Amino acid sequence: MRDNDCIFCKIANGEIPAATVYEDADFRVILDLSPASKGHALILPKEHYENLFELDDEIAAKVLLVAKKITFKMKEILKCDGYNLVQNNGEVAGQTVNHFHLHLIPRYEGDHVGIQWNPGTLSEEVKEEILSKLQ
């Protein structure tokens, strides 16, 4: 299913031009217009899924295979030192377009790309609370 008002649906299905680095029956991978670093790309499903929680299981599994294929090739081309795969769900988590997409962000020594957080500590109380609710 597609959302006719979704810009990523239009890009993924070729209605809006984009710098496509890969395409198959389910996905289009494009270079990000506002890259965090040289070679930053987005994996866009051709079908509309608002976020990770709506993804069909088959598409969810395939997106990681596509990410592996693209980052392997891009790492070779760009000579980057590493990669971040970033996927945001919900506005509070940084999602700005409500169409599932996975960021493939090449990392270079000293690039200052800000994908970090201040590590906390897992308390015994929180650990037990979460684990007990999962059982």
GROMACS .gro file of C-alpha atoms in nm:
model
  135
    1MET     CA    1   0.000   0.000   0.000
    2ARG     CA    2   0.119   0.353  -0.077
    3ASP     CA    3   0.034   0.689   0.072
    4ASN     CA    4  -0.022   0.939  -0.212
    5ASP     CA    5   0.069   1.228   0.021
    6CYS     CA    6   0.397   1.073   0.139
    7ILE     CA    7   0.711   1.224  -0.014
    8PHE     CA    8   0.915   0.909   0.059
    9CYS     CA    9   0.653   0.693  -0.119
   10LYS     CA   10   0.691   0.921  -0.421
   11ILE     CA   11   1.072   0.907  -0.409
   12ALA     CA   12   1.083   0.530  -0.349
   13ASN     CA   13   0.857   0.470  -0.648
   14GLY     CA   14   1.044   0.701  -0.885
   15GLU     CA   15   0.785   0.981  -0.903
   16ILE     CA   16   1.034   1.231  -0.762
   17PRO     CA   17   1.395   1.213  -0.889
   18ALA     CA   18   1.663   1.110  -0.642
   19ALA     CA   19   2.026   0.998  -0.648
   20THR     CA   20   1.954   0.625  -0.645
   21VAL     CA   21   2.239   0.397  -0.539
   22TYR     CA   22   2.034   0.074  -0.537
   23GLU     CA   23   1.688  -0.046  -0.629
   24ASP     CA   24   1.500  -0.375  -0.619
   25ALA     CA   25   1.132  -0.475  -0.613
   26ASP     CA   26   1.089  -0.368  -0.248
   27PHE     CA   27   1.336  -0.084  -0.186
   28ARG     CA   28   1.506   0.220  -0.329
   29VAL     CA   29   1.827   0.341  -0.165
   30ILE     CA   30   1.908   0.708  -0.219
   31LEU     CA   31   2.175   0.954  -0.116
   32ASP     CA   32   2.040   1.179   0.160
   33LEU     CA   33   1.993   1.543   0.055
   34SER     CA   34   2.099   1.656   0.406
   35PRO     CA   35   2.383   1.415   0.476
   36ALA     CA   36   2.547   1.372   0.814
   37SER     CA   37   2.861   1.264   0.627
   38LYS     CA   38   2.983   1.194   0.273
   39GLY     CA   39   2.786   0.899   0.136
   40HIS     CA   40   2.493   0.914   0.383
   41ALA     CA   41   2.211   0.714   0.225
   42LEU     CA   42   1.853   0.617   0.308
   43ILE     CA   43   1.683   0.282   0.251
   44LEU     CA   44   1.319   0.348   0.157
   45PRO     CA   45   1.061   0.071   0.122
   46LYS     CA   46   0.841   0.117  -0.184
   47GLU     CA   47   0.535   0.034   0.024
   48HIS     CA   48   0.426   0.276   0.296
   49TYR     CA   49   0.502   0.180   0.656
   50GLU     CA   50   0.494   0.462   0.908
   51ASN     CA   51   0.765   0.311   1.129
   52LEU     CA   52   0.940  -0.008   1.236
   53PHE     CA   53   0.634  -0.133   1.424
   54GLU     CA   54   0.424  -0.138   1.105
   55LEU     CA   55   0.681  -0.318   0.888
   56ASP     CA   56   0.582  -0.649   0.738
   57ASP     CA   57   0.814  -0.918   0.887
   58GLU     CA   58   0.953  -1.014   0.545
   59ILE     CA   59   1.040  -0.650   0.466
   60ALA     CA   60   1.187  -0.602   0.814
   61ALA     CA   61   1.421  -0.898   0.757
   62LYS     CA   62   1.512  -0.788   0.406
   63VAL     CA   63   1.600  -0.429   0.504
   64LEU     CA   64   1.901  -0.552   0.701
   65LEU     CA   65   2.023  -0.760   0.406
   66VAL     CA   66   1.995  -0.453   0.181
   67ALA     CA   67   2.183  -0.244   0.442
   68LYS     CA   68   2.460  -0.504   0.455
   69LYS     CA   69   2.492  -0.512   0.076
   70ILE     CA   70   2.497  -0.134   0.036
   71THR     CA   71   2.730  -0.054   0.327
   72PHE     CA   72   2.976  -0.322   0.212
   73LYS     CA   73   2.994  -0.167  -0.136
   74MET     CA   74   2.992   0.194  -0.013
   75LYS     CA   75   3.267   0.125   0.242
   76GLU     CA   76   3.480  -0.002  -0.044
   77ILE     CA   77   3.405   0.306  -0.260
   78LEU     CA   78   3.423   0.574   0.011
   79LYS     CA   79   3.712   0.428   0.212
   80CYS     CA   80   3.525   0.522   0.532
   81ASP     CA   81   3.635   0.389   0.870
   82GLY     CA   82   3.296   0.260   0.990
   83TYR     CA   83   2.919   0.285   0.960
   84ASN     CA   84   2.618   0.379   1.169
   85LEU     CA   85   2.278   0.235   1.087
   86VAL     CA   86   2.017   0.468   1.237
   87GLN     CA   87   1.643   0.418   1.242
   88ASN     CA   88   1.412   0.657   1.430
   89ASN     CA   89   1.054   0.580   1.538
   90GLY     CA   90   0.832   0.868   1.645
   91GLU     CA   91   0.888   1.240   1.659
   92VAL     CA   92   1.046   1.230   2.006
   93ALA     CA   93   1.304   0.984   1.869
   94GLY     CA   94   1.394   1.212   1.579
   95GLN     CA   95   1.167   1.076   1.304
   96THR     CA   96   1.085   1.368   1.074
   97VAL     CA   97   0.918   1.180   0.784
   98ASN     CA   98   0.650   0.928   0.880
   99HIS     CA   99   0.766   0.662   0.634
  100PHE     CA  100   1.003   0.393   0.763
  101HIS     CA  101   1.358   0.458   0.650
  102LEU     CA  102   1.700   0.339   0.759
  103HIS     CA  103   1.993   0.581   0.756
  104LEU     CA  104   2.326   0.438   0.638
  105ILE     CA  105   2.584   0.684   0.770
  106PRO     CA  106   2.950   0.638   0.676
  107ARG     CA  107   3.189   0.735   0.954
  108TYR     CA  108   3.532   0.885   0.912
  109GLU     CA  109   3.800   0.931   1.176
  110GLY     CA  110   3.744   1.275   1.333
  111ASP     CA  111   3.419   1.346   1.143
  112HIS     CA  112   3.231   1.485   1.447
  113VAL     CA  113   2.903   1.326   1.338
  114GLY     CA  114   2.694   1.345   1.656
  115ILE     CA  115   2.545   1.002   1.703
  116GLN     CA  116   2.629   0.955   2.069
  117TRP     CA  117   2.467   0.965   2.412
  118ASN     CA  118   2.581   0.983   2.770
  119PRO     CA  119   2.579   0.625   2.901
  120GLY     CA  120   2.377   0.569   3.215
  121THR     CA  121   2.377   0.276   3.458
  122LEU     CA  122   2.132  -0.013   3.457
  123SER     CA  123   2.004  -0.031   3.814
  124GLU     CA  124   1.902  -0.360   3.968
  125GLU     CA  125   1.551  -0.222   4.025
  126VAL     CA  126   1.498  -0.120   3.662
  127LYS     CA  127   1.651  -0.444   3.536
  128GLU     CA  128   1.415  -0.653   3.751
  129GLU     CA  129   1.114  -0.439   3.655
  130ILE     CA  130   1.175  -0.487   3.283
  131LEU     CA  131   1.267  -0.855   3.302
  132SER     CA  132   0.964  -0.941   3.518
  133LYS     CA  133   0.729  -0.771   3.272
  134LEU     CA  134   0.879  -0.955   2.975
  135GLN     CA  135   0.808  -1.300   3.120
   0.00000   0.00000   0.00000
